[in-house]
Amino acid sequence: MTDIETPPGGRPRLEIDPWERIWLVISMVVLTIFAAALIISAVGFGFTLPGASGRVDPRTVTESGDFAEPRLEQLGDDRFVAYVVSRQFVFEPATITVPRGAEVTFKVTSSDVQHAFRVADTNVNVMAVPGQISELTATFDDVGEFAYVCSEFCGLNHHNMFGTLRVVPPEEFDG
């Protein structure tokens, strides 16, 4: 018995077991749904992946350049950039205050070991790697205080490494 049939006067045709054909179709449908979800997330909802946007010298990162004075800098109406340095066992700045609806680009680096910068109850989560500037942009629509924590074990006092992101109504923001 052969798996290849040749119809009269035609090309050989491969026969697939009906159950195998069903599972192939199901697999293709699931892959198509996943691909559509990724495209809709990226285009429709503006989800982006954090990424490396530059390099710094981790030995001198806090002495000169953008990270010498970790801060929130206003670029324009409702556009900000937060320069964040993580080192054992603190984040600088310890508190970041932004107005509701603001677009904030976090530029995060580390001066010692690998850390992570995660803002609770948001989709902000980026690695802080020595020598690398990680960048992620987010918009905050809910007023409140959100803890940011190191979500990468960085040593014995890792549990003490946190800060606060304050999102305030625009009329209360003093810039």
Coordinates of C-alpha atoms in Angstrom, one line a residue:
M1 CA 0.0 0.0 0.0
T2 CA 1.3 3.4 -0.9
D3 CA 0.6 6.9 0.4
I4 CA 1.0 8.4 -3.1
E5 CA -1.8 8.0 -5.6
T6 CA -1.6 8.9 -9.2
P7 CA -4.8 9.9 -10.8
P8 CA -5.3 8.8 -14.4
G9 CA -3.3 11.2 -16.6
G10 CA -2.3 13.5 -13.7
R11 CA 0.4 14.3 -11.2
P12 CA 0.9 12.1 -8.1
R13 CA -1.1 13.3 -5.1
L14 CA -0.1 12.9 -1.4
E15 CA -2.9 11.5 0.7
I16 CA -3.1 12.8 4.4
D17 CA -4.9 10.9 7.1
P18 CA -8.2 12.8 7.9
W19 CA -7.2 13.3 11.6
E20 CA -3.8 14.7 10.6
R21 CA -5.5 17.1 8.2
I22 CA -7.9 18.3 11.0
W23 CA -4.9 19.0 13.3
L24 CA -3.0 20.8 10.5
V25 CA -6.0 23.0 9.9
I26 CA -6.5 23.7 13.6
S27 CA -2.8 24.6 13.9
M28 CA -3.0 27.0 11.0
V29 CA -6.1 28.7 12.4
V30 CA -4.4 29.1 15.9
L31 CA -1.2 30.6 14.3
T32 CA -3.4 33.0 12.2
I33 CA -5.2 34.1 15.4
F34 CA -1.9 34.7 17.2
A35 CA -0.5 36.7 14.3
A36 CA -3.7 38.8 14.1
A37 CA -3.5 39.4 17.9
L38 CA 0.1 40.6 17.6
I39 CA -0.7 42.9 14.7
I40 CA -3.8 44.3 16.4
S41 CA -1.9 44.9 19.6
A42 CA 1.0 46.7 17.9
V43 CA -1.0 48.8 15.4
G44 CA -4.4 49.2 17.1
F45 CA -3.3 49.6 20.7
G46 CA 0.2 50.9 20.3
F47 CA 1.9 48.2 22.3
T48 CA 5.7 48.2 21.9
L49 CA 8.5 46.2 23.2
P50 CA 11.1 47.9 25.3
G51 CA 14.5 48.0 23.8
A52 CA 18.1 49.2 24.1
S53 CA 18.4 52.8 22.8
G54 CA 22.1 53.5 23.6
R55 CA 25.2 52.6 25.5
V56 CA 26.8 54.2 28.6
D57 CA 29.8 53.5 30.7
P58 CA 28.4 52.0 33.9
R59 CA 31.5 53.1 35.9
T60 CA 30.9 56.8 35.1
V61 CA 27.2 56.9 34.3
T62 CA 26.3 58.9 37.4
E63 CA 29.2 61.4 36.9
S64 CA 28.3 63.0 33.6
G65 CA 25.6 63.0 30.9
D66 CA 21.9 62.5 31.1
F67 CA 22.1 60.1 34.0
A68 CA 24.3 62.3 36.2
E69 CA 21.2 63.9 37.6
P70 CA 18.3 61.4 37.4
R71 CA 15.1 63.3 36.8
L72 CA 11.9 63.9 35.0
E73 CA 12.3 66.3 32.1
Q74 CA 9.4 67.9 30.2
L75 CA 9.8 67.8 26.5
G76 CA 6.5 69.6 25.5
D77 CA 2.8 69.5 26.3
D78 CA 2.1 66.1 28.0
R79 CA 5.5 64.7 26.8
F80 CA 8.2 63.8 29.4
V81 CA 11.3 61.7 29.6
A82 CA 12.4 60.1 32.9
Y83 CA 16.0 59.3 33.4
V84 CA 16.2 56.5 36.0
V85 CA 19.4 55.0 37.4
S86 CA 19.1 51.7 39.3
R87 CA 21.9 50.6 41.7
Q88 CA 22.1 48.5 44.7
F89 CA 19.6 49.1 46.4
V90 CA 17.9 52.2 45.2
F91 CA 16.2 53.8 42.2
E92 CA 17.1 57.4 41.5
P93 CA 14.8 59.4 41.4
A94 CA 12.9 57.7 44.3
T95 CA 9.7 59.6 43.3
I96 CA 8.4 60.6 39.8
T97 CA 5.3 62.8 39.5
V98 CA 3.5 63.1 36.1
P99 CA 0.2 64.6 35.0
R100 CA -2.6 62.2 34.0
G101 CA -2.6 61.5 30.3
A102 CA 1.1 62.3 29.9
E103 CA 3.3 60.3 27.6
V104 CA 6.4 59.3 29.6
T105 CA 9.5 57.8 28.0
F106 CA 11.5 55.9 30.6
K107 CA 15.2 55.7 30.0
V108 CA 16.7 53.3 32.5
T109 CA 20.2 52.1 33.1
S110 CA 22.2 50.5 35.9
S111 CA 25.5 51.4 37.4
D112 CA 26.3 48.1 39.0
V113 CA 24.4 44.8 38.3
Q114 CA 21.4 43.8 36.3
H115 CA 18.1 45.2 37.7
A116 CA 14.6 45.5 36.3
F117 CA 12.2 48.5 36.5
R118 CA 8.6 47.5 36.8
V119 CA 5.7 49.9 37.5
A120 CA 3.0 48.0 39.4
D121 CA -0.4 47.7 37.7
T122 CA 0.9 49.0 34.4
N123 CA 2.6 47.4 31.4
V124 CA 5.9 49.2 32.2
N125 CA 8.6 46.6 32.7
V126 CA 12.1 47.0 31.4
M127 CA 15.5 45.5 32.2
A128 CA 18.2 47.8 33.6
V129 CA 21.5 46.4 32.3
P130 CA 24.9 48.0 33.2
G131 CA 26.2 49.8 30.1
Q132 CA 22.9 49.8 28.3
I133 CA 20.1 52.4 28.1
S134 CA 16.7 50.7 28.0
E135 CA 13.8 52.7 26.8
L136 CA 10.0 52.3 27.1
T137 CA 7.2 54.8 26.5
A138 CA 3.9 54.7 28.3
T139 CA 0.8 56.9 28.9
F140 CA -0.8 57.0 32.3
D141 CA -4.5 57.6 32.3
D142 CA -5.3 56.7 35.9
V143 CA -4.6 59.1 38.8
G144 CA -2.9 57.4 41.8
E145 CA 0.4 56.2 43.2
F146 CA 2.1 53.3 41.6
A147 CA 5.1 51.6 43.1
Y148 CA 8.0 50.8 40.9
V149 CA 10.1 47.9 42.0
C150 CA 13.1 45.9 40.9
S151 CA 11.8 42.7 39.6
E152 CA 15.2 41.1 39.0
F153 CA 17.0 39.7 42.0
C154 CA 20.0 41.9 42.6
G155 CA 21.3 41.0 46.0
L156 CA 20.4 40.7 49.7
N157 CA 18.5 44.0 50.0
H158 CA 16.6 43.5 46.7
H159 CA 13.3 43.7 48.6
N160 CA 14.1 47.3 49.7
M161 CA 14.5 48.5 46.1
F162 CA 11.4 50.5 45.2
G163 CA 10.1 54.0 44.3
T164 CA 6.8 55.7 43.6
L165 CA 5.3 57.0 40.4
R166 CA 2.6 59.6 41.2
V167 CA 0.0 60.4 38.5
V168 CA -1.8 63.6 39.4
P169 CA -4.6 65.5 37.7
P170 CA -3.2 68.1 35.3
E171 CA -4.3 71.0 37.4
E172 CA -2.3 69.7 40.4
F173 CA 0.9 69.1 38.4
D174 CA 3.5 71.8 39.2
G175 CA 6.0 70.8 36.5

